[in-house]
JSON list of C-alpha atoms and ligand atoms in Angstrom, two decimals:
[
{"chain": "I", "resi": 129, "resn": "UNK", "atom": "CA", "xyz": [-220.19, -113.13, 145.03]},
{"chain": "I", "resi": 130, "resn": "UNK", "atom": "CA", "xyz": [-218.91, -109.21, 144.29]},
{"chain": "I", "resi": 131, "resn": "UNK", "atom": "CA", "xyz": [-220.56, -108.28, 147.60]},
{"chain": "I", "resi": 132, "resn": "UNK", "atom": "CA", "xyz": [-218.20, -110.52, 149.85]},
{"chain": "I", "resi": 133, "resn": "UNK", "atom": "CA", "xyz": [-215.39, -109.62, 147.82]},
{"chain": "I", "resi": 134, "resn": "UNK", "atom": "CA", "xyz": [-215.65, -106.19, 148.92]},
{"chain": "I", "resi": 135, "resn": "UNK", "atom": "CA", "xyz": [-216.33, -107.39, 152.47]},
{"chain": "I", "resi": 136, "resn": "UNK", "atom": "CA", "xyz": [-213.08, -109.12, 152.95]},
{"chain": "I", "resi": 137, "resn": "UNK", "atom": "CA", "xyz": [-211.30, -105.87, 151.30]},
{"chain": "I", "resi": 138, "resn": "UNK", "atom": "CA", "xyz": [-212.64, -103.19, 153.08]},
{"chain": "I", "resi": 139, "resn": "UNK", "atom": "CA", "xyz": [-215.55, -102.84, 155.79]},
{"chain": "I", "resi": 140, "resn": "UNK", "atom": "CA", "xyz": [-215.65, -98.93, 154.24]},
{"chain": "I", "resi": 141, "resn": "UNK", "atom": "CA", "xyz": [-215.87, -100.04, 150.43]},
{"chain": "I", "resi": 142, "resn": "UNK", "atom": "CA", "xyz": [-218.84, -102.27, 151.48]},
{"chain": "I", "resi": 143, "resn": "UNK", "atom": "CA", "xyz": [-221.25, -98.88, 151.01]},
{"chain": "I", "resi": 144, "resn": "UNK", "atom": "CA", "xyz": [-219.29, -98.06, 147.96]},
{"chain": "I", "resi": 145, "resn": "UNK", "atom": "CA", "xyz": [-220.26, -101.19, 146.64]},
{"chain": "I", "resi": 146, "resn": "UNK", "atom": "CA", "xyz": [-223.68, -100.94, 147.59]},
{"chain": "I", "resi": 147, "resn": "UNK", "atom": "CA", "xyz": [-224.14, -97.49, 146.41]},
{"chain": "I", "resi": 148, "resn": "UNK", "atom": "CA", "xyz": [-222.51, -98.55, 143.13]},
{"chain": "I", "resi": 149, "resn": "UNK", "atom": "CA", "xyz": [-224.87, -101.56, 142.55]},
{"chain": "I", "resi": 150, "resn": "UNK", "atom": "CA", "xyz": [-228.12, -99.06, 142.86]},
{"chain": "I", "resi": 151, "resn": "UNK", "atom": "CA", "xyz": [-226.28, -96.18, 140.58]},
{"chain": "I", "resi": 152, "resn": "UNK", "atom": "CA", "xyz": [-225.55, -98.27, 137.82]},
{"chain": "I", "resi": 153, "resn": "UNK", "atom": "CA", "xyz": [-228.64, -97.88, 135.88]},
{"chain": "I", "resi": 154, "resn": "UNK", "atom": "CA", "xyz": [-226.60, -97.62, 132.46]},
{"chain": "I", "resi": 155, "resn": "UNK", "atom": "CA", "xyz": [-226.02, -101.71, 132.16]},
{"chain": "I", "resi": 156, "resn": "UNK", "atom": "CA", "xyz": [-227.26, -103.59, 135.02]},
{"chain": "I", "resi": 157, "resn": "UNK", "atom": "CA", "xyz": [-228.93, -103.05, 138.70]},
{"chain": "I", "resi": 158, "resn": "UNK", "atom": "CA", "xyz": [-225.75, -104.94, 139.76]},
{"chain": "I", "resi": 159, "resn": "UNK", "atom": "CA", "xyz": [-222.46, -104.60, 139.25]},
{"chain": "I", "resi": 160, "resn": "UNK", "atom": "CA", "xyz": [-220.33, -106.03, 137.05]},
{"chain": "I", "resi": 161, "resn": "UNK", "atom": "CA", "xyz": [-216.77, -106.43, 137.20]},
{"chain": "I", "resi": 162, "resn": "UNK", "atom": "CA", "xyz": [-216.49, -106.36, 133.48]},
{"chain": "I", "resi": 163, "resn": "UNK", "atom": "CA", "xyz": [-217.97, -103.43, 132.87]},
{"chain": "I", "resi": 164, "resn": "UNK", "atom": "CA", "xyz": [-216.67, -100.53, 132.10]},
{"chain": "I", "resi": 165, "resn": "UNK", "atom": "CA", "xyz": [-219.22, -98.04, 133.18]},
{"chain": "I", "resi": 166, "resn": "UNK", "atom": "CA", "xyz": [-219.95, -99.91, 136.71]},
{"chain": "I", "resi": 167, "resn": "UNK", "atom": "CA", "xyz": [-216.52, -99.60, 136.87]},
{"chain": "I", "resi": 168, "resn": "UNK", "atom": "CA", "xyz": [-216.14, -96.31, 136.51]},
{"chain": "I", "resi": 169, "resn": "UNK", "atom": "CA", "xyz": [-218.84, -95.67, 138.88]},
{"chain": "I", "resi": 170, "resn": "UNK", "atom": "CA", "xyz": [-217.18, -97.54, 141.57]},
{"chain": "I", "resi": 171, "resn": "UNK", "atom": "CA", "xyz": [-213.83, -95.38, 141.03]},
{"chain": "I", "resi": 172, "resn": "UNK", "atom": "CA", "xyz": [-215.60, -92.09, 141.38]},
{"chain": "I", "resi": 173, "resn": "UNK", "atom": "CA", "xyz": [-217.78, -93.20, 144.38]},
{"chain": "I", "resi": 174, "resn": "UNK", "atom": "CA", "xyz": [-214.54, -94.65, 145.66]},
{"chain": "I", "resi": 175, "resn": "UNK", "atom": "CA", "xyz": [-212.85, -91.32, 145.67]},
{"chain": "I", "resi": 176, "resn": "UNK", "atom": "CA", "xyz": [-215.39, -89.35, 147.56]},
{"chain": "I", "resi": 177, "resn": "UNK", "atom": "CA", "xyz": [-215.54, -91.41, 150.07]},
{"chain": "I", "resi": 178, "resn": "UNK", "atom": "CA", "xyz": [-212.17, -90.32, 151.08]},
{"chain": "I", "resi": 179, "resn": "UNK", "atom": "CA", "xyz": [-213.33, -87.11, 152.22]},
{"chain": "I", "resi": 180, "resn": "UNK", "atom": "CA", "xyz": [-213.59, -86.05, 156.05]},
{"chain": "I", "resi": 181, "resn": "UNK", "atom": "CA", "xyz": [-217.22, -84.03, 156.64]},
{"chain": "I", "resi": 182, "resn": "UNK", "atom": "CA", "xyz": [-216.18, -81.42, 159.24]},
{"chain": "I", "resi": 183, "resn": "UNK", "atom": "CA", "xyz": [-219.37, -81.09, 161.19]},
{"chain": "I", "resi": 184, "resn": "UNK", "atom": "CA", "xyz": [-220.97, -78.25, 163.24]},
{"chain": "I", "resi": 185, "resn": "UNK", "atom": "CA", "xyz": [-219.71, -78.89, 167.14]},
{"chain": "I", "resi": 186, "resn": "UNK", "atom": "CA", "xyz": [-222.92, -79.23, 169.63]},
{"chain": "I", "resi": 187, "resn": "UNK", "atom": "CA", "xyz": [-222.95, -76.86, 172.40]},
{"chain": "I", "resi": 188, "resn": "UNK", "atom": "CA", "xyz": [-221.48, -79.26, 174.51]},
{"chain": "I", "resi": 189, "resn": "UNK", "atom": "CA", "xyz": [-218.37, -79.98, 172.59]},
{"chain": "I", "resi": 190, "resn": "UNK", "atom": "CA", "xyz": [-217.86, -76.20, 171.75]},
{"chain": "I", "resi": 191, "resn": "UNK", "atom": "CA", "xyz": [-218.07, -75.82, 175.91]},
{"chain": "I", "resi": 192, "resn": "UNK", "atom": "CA", "xyz": [-215.67, -78.70, 176.01]},
{"chain": "I", "resi": 193, "resn": "UNK", "atom": "CA", "xyz": [-213.17, -77.02, 173.48]},
{"chain": "I", "resi": 194, "resn": "UNK", "atom": "CA", "xyz": [-213.34, -73.57, 175.17]},
{"chain": "I", "resi": 195, "resn": "UNK", "atom": "CA", "xyz": [-212.37, -75.33, 178.81]},
{"chain": "I", "resi": 196, "resn": "UNK", "atom": "CA", "xyz": [-209.23, -77.07, 176.83]},
{"chain": "I", "resi": 197, "resn": "UNK", "atom": "CA", "xyz": [-206.10, -75.40, 175.79]},
{"chain": "I", "resi": 198, "resn": "UNK", "atom": "CA", "xyz": [-205.79, -74.80, 172.05]},
{"chain": "I", "resi": 199, "resn": "UNK", "atom": "CA", "xyz": [-203.09, -77.49, 171.06]},
{"chain": "I", "resi": 200, "resn": "UNK", "atom": "CA", "xyz": [-200.59, -77.40, 168.43]},
{"chain": "I", "resi": 201, "resn": "UNK", "atom": "CA", "xyz": [-199.65, -79.68, 165.63]},
{"chain": "I", "resi": 202, "resn": "UNK", "atom": "CA", "xyz": [-195.95, -79.95, 164.54]},
{"chain": "I", "resi": 203, "resn": "UNK", "atom": "CA", "xyz": [-195.67, -81.67, 161.23]},
{"chain": "I", "resi": 204, "resn": "UNK", "atom": "CA", "xyz": [-192.60, -83.43, 160.03]},
{"chain": "I", "resi": 205, "resn": "UNK", "atom": "CA", "xyz": [-192.43, -82.89, 155.79]},
{"chain": "I", "resi": 206, "resn": "UNK", "atom": "CA", "xyz": [-189.93, -85.48, 154.33]},
{"chain": "I", "resi": 207, "resn": "UNK", "atom": "CA", "xyz": [-191.75, -88.95, 153.67]},
{"chain": "I", "resi": 208, "resn": "UNK", "atom": "CA", "xyz": [-194.70, -87.81, 155.98]},
{"chain": "I", "resi": 209, "resn": "UNK", "atom": "CA", "xyz": [-196.30, -84.51, 154.04]},
{"chain": "I", "resi": 210, "resn": "UNK", "atom": "CA", "xyz": [-194.20, -84.80, 151.09]},
{"chain": "I", "resi": 211, "resn": "UNK", "atom": "CA", "xyz": [-191.52, -86.88, 149.15]},
{"chain": "I", "resi": 212, "resn": "UNK", "atom": "CA", "xyz": [-188.84, -85.44, 147.26]},
{"chain": "I", "resi": 213, "resn": "UNK", "atom": "CA", "xyz": [-185.55, -86.28, 145.32]},
{"chain": "I", "resi": 214, "resn": "UNK", "atom": "CA", "xyz": [-182.80, -84.10, 143.68]},
{"chain": "I", "resi": 215, "resn": "UNK", "atom": "CA", "xyz": [-181.05, -83.97, 140.52]},
{"chain": "I", "resi": 216, "resn": "UNK", "atom": "CA", "xyz": [-178.82, -86.86, 140.05]},
{"chain": "I", "resi": 217, "resn": "UNK", "atom": "CA", "xyz": [-180.06, -89.19, 142.52]},
{"chain": "I", "resi": 218, "resn": "UNK", "atom": "CA", "xyz": [-181.84, -92.10, 141.28]},
{"chain": "I", "resi": 219, "resn": "UNK", "atom": "CA", "xyz": [-185.02, -93.01, 143.67]},
{"chain": "I", "resi": 220, "resn": "UNK", "atom": "CA", "xyz": [-186.56, -96.27, 142.73]},
{"chain": "I", "resi": 221, "resn": "UNK", "atom": "CA", "xyz": [-189.28, -95.60, 145.06]},
{"chain": "I", "resi": 222, "resn": "UNK", "atom": "CA", "xyz": [-190.47, -93.10, 142.44]},
{"chain": "I", "resi": 223, "resn": "UNK", "atom": "CA", "xyz": [-192.00, -94.48, 139.38]},
{"chain": "I", "resi": 224, "resn": "UNK", "atom": "CA", "xyz": [-189.87, -93.27, 136.18]},
{"chain": "I", "resi": 225, "resn": "UNK", "atom": "CA", "xyz": [-191.92, -90.44, 134.34]},
{"chain": "I", "resi": 226, "resn": "UNK", "atom": "CA", "xyz": [-194.16, -89.27, 137.71]},
{"chain": "I", "resi": 227, "resn": "UNK", "atom": "CA", "xyz": [-194.17, -85.80, 137.55]},
{"chain": "I", "resi": 228, "resn": "UNK", "atom": "CA", "xyz": [-193.22, -83.95, 140.68]},
{"chain": "I", "resi": 229, "resn": "UNK", "atom": "CA", "xyz": [-196.39, -81.88, 142.15]},
{"chain": "I", "resi": 230, "resn": "UNK", "atom": "CA", "xyz": [-193.47, -79.06, 141.74]},
{"chain": "I", "resi": 231, "resn": "UNK", "atom": "CA", "xyz": [-189.82, -77.87, 141.35]},
{"chain": "I", "resi": 232, "resn": "UNK", "atom": "CA", "xyz": [-187.62, -76.12, 143.46]},
{"chain": "I", "resi": 233, "resn": "UNK", "atom": "CA", "xyz": [-184.71, -74.55, 142.73]},
{"chain": "I", "resi": 234, "resn": "UNK", "atom": "CA", "xyz": [-182.32, -73.98, 145.79]},
{"chain": "I", "resi": 235, "resn": "UNK", "atom": "CA", "xyz": [-178.56, -72.72, 146.28]},
{"chain": "I", "resi": 236, "resn": "UNK", "atom": "CA", "xyz": [-176.88, -74.94, 148.57]},
{"chain": "I", "resi": 237, "resn": "UNK", "atom": "CA", "xyz": [-172.74, -74.69, 149.16]},
{"chain": "I", "resi": 238, "resn": "UNK", "atom": "CA", "xyz": [-172.82, -72.35, 145.94]},
{"chain": "I", "resi": 239, "resn": "UNK", "atom": "CA", "xyz": [-174.46, -75.24, 143.70]},
{"chain": "I", "resi": 240, "resn": "UNK", "atom": "CA", "xyz": [-177.79, -74.78, 142.10]},
{"chain": "I", "resi": 241, "resn": "UNK", "atom": "CA", "xyz": [-179.76, -77.70, 143.14]},
{"chain": "I", "resi": 242, "resn": "UNK", "atom": "CA", "xyz": [-183.39, -78.72, 141.94]},
{"chain": "I", "resi": 243, "resn": "UNK", "atom": "CA", "xyz": [-185.65, -80.75, 144.27]},
{"chain": "I", "resi": 244, "resn": "UNK", "atom": "CA", "xyz": [-188.61, -82.91, 142.79]},
{"chain": "I", "resi": 245, "resn": "UNK", "atom": "CA", "xyz": [-191.18, -82.52, 145.20]},
{"chain": "I", "resi": 246, "resn": "UNK", "atom": "CA", "xyz": [-194.07, -85.35, 145.38]},
{"chain": "I", "resi": 247, "resn": "UNK", "atom": "CA", "xyz": [-196.96, -84.19, 147.97]},
{"chain": "I", "resi": 248, "resn": "UNK", "atom": "CA", "xyz": [-198.28, -87.22, 150.05]},
{"chain": "I", "resi": 249, "resn": "UNK", "atom": "CA", "xyz": [-202.11, -87.86, 148.54]},
{"chain": "I", "resi": 250, "resn": "UNK", "atom": "CA", "xyz": [-204.31, -85.17, 150.42]},
{"chain": "I", "resi": 251, "resn": "UNK", "atom": "CA", "xyz": [-202.18, -83.08, 151.80]},
{"chain": "I", "resi": 252, "resn": "UNK", "atom": "CA", "xyz": [-203.72, -80.13, 151.07]},
{"chain": "I", "resi": 253, "resn": "UNK", "atom": "CA", "xyz": [-207.01, -81.28, 152.07]},
{"chain": "I", "resi": 254, "resn": "UNK", "atom": "CA", "xyz": [-205.83, -82.60, 155.18]},
{"chain": "I", "resi": 255, "resn": "UNK", "atom": "CA", "xyz": [-203.57, -78.94, 156.19]},
{"chain": "I", "resi": 256, "resn": "UNK", "atom": "CA", "xyz": [-206.72, -76.98, 155.49]},
{"chain": "I", "resi": 257, "resn": "UNK", "atom": "CA", "xyz": [-208.64, -79.25, 158.09]},
{"chain": "I", "resi": 258, "resn": "UNK", "atom": "CA", "xyz": [-206.05, -79.55, 160.64]},
{"chain": "I", "resi": 259, "resn": "UNK", "atom": "CA", "xyz": [-205.52, -75.71, 160.33]},
{"chain": "I", "resi": 260, "resn": "UNK", "atom": "CA", "xyz": [-209.00, -75.06, 161.66]},
{"chain": "I", "resi": 261, "resn": "UNK", "atom": "CA", "xyz": [-208.37, -77.19, 164.72]},
{"chain": "I", "resi": 262, "resn": "UNK", "atom": "CA", "xyz": [-204.86, -76.60, 165.51]},
{"chain": "I", "resi": 263, "resn": "UNK", "atom": "CA", "xyz": [-201.62, -73.67, 165.51]},
{"chain": "I", "resi": 264, "resn": "UNK", "atom": "CA", "xyz": [-199.58, -75.98, 163.18]},
{"chain": "I", "resi": 265, "resn": "UNK", "atom": "CA", "xyz": [-195.80, -76.08, 163.71]},
{"chain": "I", "resi": 266, "resn": "UNK", "atom": "CA", "xyz": [-193.07, -77.41, 160.84]},
{"chain": "I", "resi": 267, "resn": "UNK", "atom": "CA", "xyz": [-190.67, -78.90, 162.37]},
{"chain": "I", "resi": 268, "resn": "UNK", "atom": "CA", "xyz": [-188.11, -80.72, 159.89]},
{"chain": "I", "resi": 269, "resn": "UNK", "atom": "CA", "xyz": [-184.58, -81.65, 159.82]},
{"chain": "I", "resi": 270, "resn": "UNK", "atom": "CA", "xyz": [-183.81, -80.78, 156.80]},
{"chain": "I", "resi": 271, "resn": "UNK", "atom": "CA", "xyz": [-181.82, -77.77, 156.18]},
{"chain": "I", "resi": 272, "resn": "UNK", "atom": "CA", "xyz": [-183.89, -74.11, 156.51]},
{"chain": "I", "resi": 273, "resn": "UNK", "atom": "CA", "xyz": [-183.16, -73.61, 152.87]},
{"chain": "I", "resi": 274, "resn": "UNK", "atom": "CA", "xyz": [-184.83, -76.56, 151.45]},
{"chain": "I", "resi": 275, "resn": "UNK", "atom": "CA", "xyz": [-187.45, -76.76, 154.40]},
{"chain": "I", "resi": 276, "resn": "UNK", "atom": "CA", "xyz": [-188.65, -73.20, 154.10]},
{"chain": "I", "resi": 277, "resn": "UNK", "atom": "CA", "xyz": [-189.09, -73.54, 150.33]},
{"chain": "I", "resi": 278, "resn": "UNK", "atom": "CA", "xyz": [-191.26, -76.31, 150.95]},
{"chain": "I", "resi": 279, "resn": "UNK", "atom": "CA", "xyz": [-193.27, -75.17, 153.35]},
{"chain": "I", "resi": 280, "resn": "UNK", "atom": "CA", "xyz": [-194.39, -72.02, 151.33]},
{"chain": "I", "resi": 281, "resn": "UNK", "atom": "CA", "xyz": [-195.32, -74.14, 148.43]},
{"chain": "I", "resi": 282, "resn": "UNK", "atom": "CA", "xyz": [-197.84, -76.54, 151.03]},
{"chain": "I", "resi": 283, "resn": "UNK", "atom": "CA", "xyz": [-198.50, -72.95, 152.93]},
{"chain": "I", "resi": 284, "resn": "UNK", "atom": "CA", "xyz": [-199.97, -71.38, 149.30]},
{"chain": "I", "resi": 285, "resn": "UNK", "atom": "CA", "xyz": [-200.53, -68.18, 150.75]},
{"chain": "I", "resi": 286, "resn": "UNK", "atom": "CA", "xyz": [-203.30, -69.57, 153.41]},
{"chain": "I", "resi": 287, "resn": "UNK", "atom": "CA", "xyz": [-200.50, -68.22, 156.16]},
{"chain": "I", "resi": 288, "resn": "UNK", "atom": "CA", "xyz": [-200.70, -71.80, 158.00]},
{"chain": "I", "resi": 289, "resn": "UNK", "atom": "CA", "xyz": [-197.28, -72.93, 158.03]},
{"chain": "I", "resi": 290, "resn": "UNK", "atom": "CA", "xyz": [-196.04, -69.55, 159.94]},
{"chain": "I", "resi": 291, "resn": "UNK", "atom": "CA", "xyz": [-193.94, -71.27, 162.88]},
{"chain": "I", "resi": 292, "resn": "UNK", "atom": "CA", "xyz": [-191.44, -73.47, 161.48]},
{"chain": "I", "resi": 293, "resn": "UNK", "atom": "CA", "xyz": [-188.25, -75.48, 162.57]},
{"chain": "I", "resi": 294, "resn": "UNK", "atom": "CA", "xyz": [-185.16, -76.68, 160.32]},
{"chain": "I", "resi": 295, "resn": "UNK", "atom": "CA", "xyz": [-182.27, -78.64, 161.28]},
{"chain": "I", "resi": 296, "resn": "UNK", "atom": "CA", "xyz": [-180.34, -76.24, 163.26]},
{"chain": "I", "resi": 297, "resn": "UNK", "atom": "CA", "xyz": [-183.40, -76.61, 165.79]},
{"chain": "I", "resi": 298, "resn": "UNK", "atom": "CA", "xyz": [-182.63, -80.34, 166.04]},
{"chain": "I", "resi": 299, "resn": "UNK", "atom": "CA", "xyz": [-180.36, -82.24, 169.02]},
{"chain": "I", "resi": 300, "resn": "UNK", "atom": "CA", "xyz": [-177.88, -84.50, 166.86]},
{"chain": "I", "resi": 301, "resn": "UNK", "atom": "CA", "xyz": [-177.64, -87.84, 168.67]},
{"chain": "I", "resi": 302, "resn": "UNK", "atom": "CA", "xyz": [-175.36, -90.78, 167.35]},
{"chain": "I", "resi": 303, "resn": "UNK", "atom": "CA", "xyz": [-176.18, -89.57, 163.91]},
{"chain": "I", "resi": 304, "resn": "UNK", "atom": "CA", "xyz": [-179.62, -88.54, 163.96]},
{"chain": "I", "resi": 305, "resn": "UNK", "atom": "CA", "xyz": [-181.66, -85.76, 164.61]},
{"chain": "I", "resi": 306, "resn": "UNK", "atom": "CA", "xyz": [-184.14, -85.31, 167.11]},
{"chain": "I", "resi": 307, "resn": "UNK", "atom": "CA", "xyz": [-186.80, -83.15, 167.34]},
{"chain": "I", "resi": 308, "resn": "UNK", "atom": "CA", "xyz": [-186.68, -81.74, 170.68]},
{"chain": "I", "resi": 309, "resn": "UNK", "atom": "CA", "xyz": [-190.85, -80.07, 171.72]},
{"chain": "I", "resi": 310, "resn": "UNK", "atom": "CA", "xyz": [-189.84, -78.19, 174.48]},
{"chain": "I", "resi": 311, "resn": "UNK", "atom": "CA", "xyz": [-188.24, -75.66, 171.97]},
{"chain": "I", "resi": 312, "resn": "UNK", "atom": "CA", "xyz": [-191.77, -75.51, 170.37]},
{"chain": "I", "resi": 313, "resn": "UNK", "atom": "CA", "xyz": [-193.25, -75.04, 173.40]},
{"chain": "I", "resi": 314, "resn": "UNK", "atom": "CA", "xyz": [-193.05, -75.63, 177.22]},
{"chain": "I", "resi": 315, "resn": "UNK", "atom": "CA", "xyz": [-196.33, -77.23, 177.73]},
{"chain": "I", "resi": 316, "resn": "UNK", "atom": "CA", "xyz": [-196.01, -80.68, 176.42]},
{"chain": "I", "resi": 317, "resn": "UNK", "atom": "CA", "xyz": [-199.94, -81.35, 177.34]},
{"chain": "I", "resi": 318, "resn": "UNK", "atom": "CA", "xyz": [-200.83, -79.74, 174.56]},
{"chain": "I", "resi": 319, "resn": "UNK", "atom": "CA", "xyz": [-198.29, -80.33, 171.10]},
{"chain": "I", "resi": 320, "resn": "UNK", "atom": "CA", "xyz": [-198.66, -83.30, 169.01]},
{"chain": "I", "resi": 321, "resn": "UNK", "atom": "CA", "xyz": [-196.03, -84.23, 166.51]},
{"chain": "I", "resi": 322, "resn": "UNK", "atom": "CA", "xyz": [-196.62, -86.18, 163.47]},
{"chain": "I", "resi": 323, "resn": "UNK", "atom": "CA", "xyz": [-193.33, -87.67, 162.27]},
{"chain": "I", "resi": 324, "resn": "UNK", "atom": "CA", "xyz": [-192.68, -91.06, 160.11]},
{"chain": "I", "resi": 325, "resn": "UNK", "atom": "CA", "xyz": [-189.27, -91.39, 162.23]},
{"chain": "I", "resi": 326, "resn": "UNK", "atom": "CA", "xyz": [-190.01, -92.14, 165.80]},
{"chain": "I", "resi": 327, "resn": "UNK", "atom": "CA", "xyz": [-186.26, -91.24, 166.11]},
{"chain": "I", "resi": 328, "resn": "UNK", "atom": "CA", "xyz": [-187.11, -87.88, 165.57]},
{"chain": "I", "resi": 329, "resn": "UNK", "atom": "CA", "xyz": [-189.85, -87.93, 168.91]},
{"chain": "I", "resi": 330, "resn": "UNK", "atom": "CA", "xyz": [-187.49, -90.14, 170.71]},
{"chain": "I", "resi": 331, "resn": "UNK", "atom": "CA", "xyz": [-187.70, -87.81, 173.82]},
{"chain": "I", "resi": 332, "resn": "UNK", "atom": "CA", "xyz": [-191.53, -87.59, 173.59]},
{"chain": "I", "resi": 333, "resn": "UNK", "atom": "CA", "xyz": [-192.75, -90.69, 172.65]},
{"chain": "I", "resi": 334, "resn": "UNK", "atom": "CA", "xyz": [-196.32, -89.83, 174.62]},
{"chain": "I", "resi": 335, "resn": "UNK", "atom": "CA", "xyz": [-196.40, -86.67, 171.91]},
{"chain": "I", "resi": 336, "resn": "UNK", "atom": "CA", "xyz": [-196.56, -88.66, 168.87]},
{"chain": "I", "resi": 337, "resn": "UNK", "atom": "CA", "xyz": [-198.63, -90.10, 166.27]},
{"chain": "I", "resi": 338, "resn": "UNK", "atom": "CA", "xyz": [-196.66, -92.62, 164.13]},
{"chain": "I", "resi": 339, "resn": "UNK", "atom": "CA", "xyz": [-197.18, -92.69, 160.15]},
{"chain": "I", "resi": 340, "resn": "UNK", "atom": "CA", "xyz": [-196.07, -94.71, 157.84]},
{"chain": "I", "resi": 341, "resn": "UNK", "atom": "CA", "xyz": [-193.16, -93.27, 154.92]},
{"chain": "I", "resi": 342, "resn": "UNK", "atom": "CA", "xyz": [-194.72, -92.14, 152.22]},
{"chain": "I", "resi": 343, "resn": "UNK", "atom": "CA", "xyz": [-192.62, -92.13, 148.84]},
{"chain": "I", "resi": 344, "resn": "UNK", "atom": "CA", "xyz": [-194.85, -92.52, 145.61]},
{"chain": "I", "resi": 345, "resn": "UNK", "atom": "CA", "xyz": [-198.13, -94.51, 146.53]},
{"chain": "I", "resi": 346, "resn": "UNK", "atom": "CA", "xyz": [-200.65, -92.78, 144.84]},
{"chain": "I", "resi": 347, "resn": "UNK", "atom": "CA", "xyz": [-203.55, -94.46, 147.07]},
{"chain": "I", "resi": 348, "resn": "UNK", "atom": "CA", "xyz": [-202.13, -93.74, 149.84]},
{"chain": "I", "resi": 349, "resn": "UNK", "atom": "CA", "xyz": [-204.39, -92.41, 152.38]},
{"chain": "I", "resi": 350, "resn": "UNK", "atom": "CA", "xyz": [-202.78, -91.85, 155.66]},
{"chain": "I", "resi": 351, "resn": "UNK", "atom": "CA", "xyz": [-203.55, -88.44, 156.27]},
{"chain": "I", "resi": 352, "resn": "UNK", "atom": "CA", "xyz": [-207.07, -88.43, 155.84]},
{"chain": "I", "resi": 353, "resn": "UNK", "atom": "CA", "xyz": [-207.14, -91.38, 158.07]},
{"chain": "I", "resi": 354, "resn": "UNK", "atom": "CA", "xyz": [-206.18, -90.08, 161.20]},
{"chain": "I", "resi": 355, "resn": "UNK", "atom": "CA", "xyz": [-208.30, -87.51, 160.61]},
{"chain": "I", "resi": 356, "resn": "UNK", "atom": "CA", "xyz": [-210.95, -88.34, 163.30]},
{"chain": "I", "resi": 357, "resn": "UNK", "atom": "CA", "xyz": [-208.17, -88.86, 166.14]},
{"chain": "I", "resi": 358, "resn": "UNK", "atom": "CA", "xyz": [-206.90, -85.25, 165.25]},
{"chain": "I", "resi": 359, "resn": "UNK", "atom": "CA", "xyz": [-210.35, -84.34, 165.51]},
{"chain": "I", "resi": 360, "resn": "UNK", "atom": "CA", "xyz": [-210.87, -85.79, 169.20]},
{"chain": "I", "resi": 361, "resn": "UNK", "atom": "CA", "xyz": [-207.49, -85.55, 170.17]},
{"chain": "I", "resi": 362, "resn": "UNK", "atom": "CA", "xyz": [-208.21, -81.46, 170.27]},
{"chain": "I", "resi": 363, "resn": "UNK", "atom": "CA", "xyz": [-210.94, -82.13, 172.89]},
{"chain": "I", "resi": 364, "resn": "UNK", "atom": "CA", "xyz": [-208.29, -83.92, 175.65]},
{"chain": "I", "resi": 365, "resn": "UNK", "atom": "CA", "xyz": [-206.67, -81.86, 178.69]},
{"chain": "I", "resi": 366, "resn": "UNK", "atom": "CA", "xyz": [-203.57, -83.63, 177.97]},
{"chain": "I", "resi": 367, "resn": "UNK", "atom": "CA", "xyz": [-202.77, -85.40, 174.53]},
{"chain": "I", "resi": 368, "resn": "UNK", "atom": "CA", "xyz": [-200.50, -87.86, 176.32]},
{"chain": "I", "resi": 369, "resn": "UNK", "atom": "CA", "xyz": [-203.10, -89.46, 178.23]},
{"chain": "I", "resi": 370, "resn": "UNK", "atom": "CA", "xyz": [-204.34, -90.67, 175.17]},
{"chain": "I", "resi": 371, "resn": "UNK", "atom": "CA", "xyz": [-200.89, -91.38, 172.62]},
{"chain": "I", "resi": 372, "resn": "UNK", "atom": "CA", "xyz": [-199.28, -92.55, 175.35]},
{"chain": "I", "resi": 373, "resn": "UNK", "atom": "CA", "xyz": [-201.38, -95.69, 174.90]},
{"chain": "I", "resi": 374, "resn": "UNK", "atom": "CA", "xyz": [-200.56, -96.03, 171.35]},
{"chain": "I", "resi": 375, "resn": "UNK", "atom": "CA", "xyz": [-196.80, -96.69, 171.82]},
{"chain": "I", "resi": 376, "resn": "UNK", "atom": "CA", "xyz": [-196.53, -100.05, 170.38]},
{"chain": "I", "resi": 377, "resn": "UNK", "atom": "CA", "xyz": [-197.39, -98.63, 167.09]},
{"chain": "I", "resi": 378, "resn": "UNK", "atom": "CA", "xyz": [-194.21, -96.52, 166.87]},
{"chain": "I", "resi": 379, "resn": "UNK", "atom": "CA", "xyz": [-192.50, -100.14, 166.04]},
{"chain": "I", "resi": 380, "resn": "UNK", "atom": "CA", "xyz": [-194.60, -100.87, 162.90]},
{"chain": "I", "resi": 381, "resn": "UNK", "atom": "CA", "xyz": [-193.11, -97.81, 161.14]},
{"chain": "F", "resi": 1469, "resn": "MG", "atom": "MG1", "xyz": [-189.46, -87.28, 157.72]}
]
């Protein structure tokens, strides 16, 4: 019965369950939902599975990668990599008492403002991995004084988020900010944008990967889920040949 429950929850968790069953020797050969040790095992193993192992490239893969251009991955900040709120603003999306990952103090219009920034789960690992595959570029519709401070924190002296574009680089259209990717690079075959707002990339939908807006869910794995796709996309001659087949997903977010 337990196995059936896992099967309907997630195919991935099926493996976890079996692993847990065979490893839980302190209490029983089978996982018991009323057993604390079993639950601890379950949680630990579940955590381990969200890692993404980077395997060495085969000679064929290496040759293919050398034959295509190195791609650029454009990253949005707010609700894609982080979520923040500032002094005096109540956000019901952030659970009261949830500590921020870091606090930024910036001066806007001569007023000091504190931003409480929450990092999307696995963002550090995500950046560490994709920085090995892509040239990373930050493109946010936020003000530079805030966006640069967030990017500095995410970069964490790794020097992987060097190129940055801010609100002043966006195009304002009908009250919303559009990110023109040709500002970043003139060859659209080699540029990908990851953004929670489809309106931001409406000029280049064939270059976009949609991602669900993130506010506070600690179990979110959206960034990890994208790693296999981003791993594969770097081998394409033109990212649009793949991403243009994905357009129906943009309406989901
Ligand atoms: Mg955003």
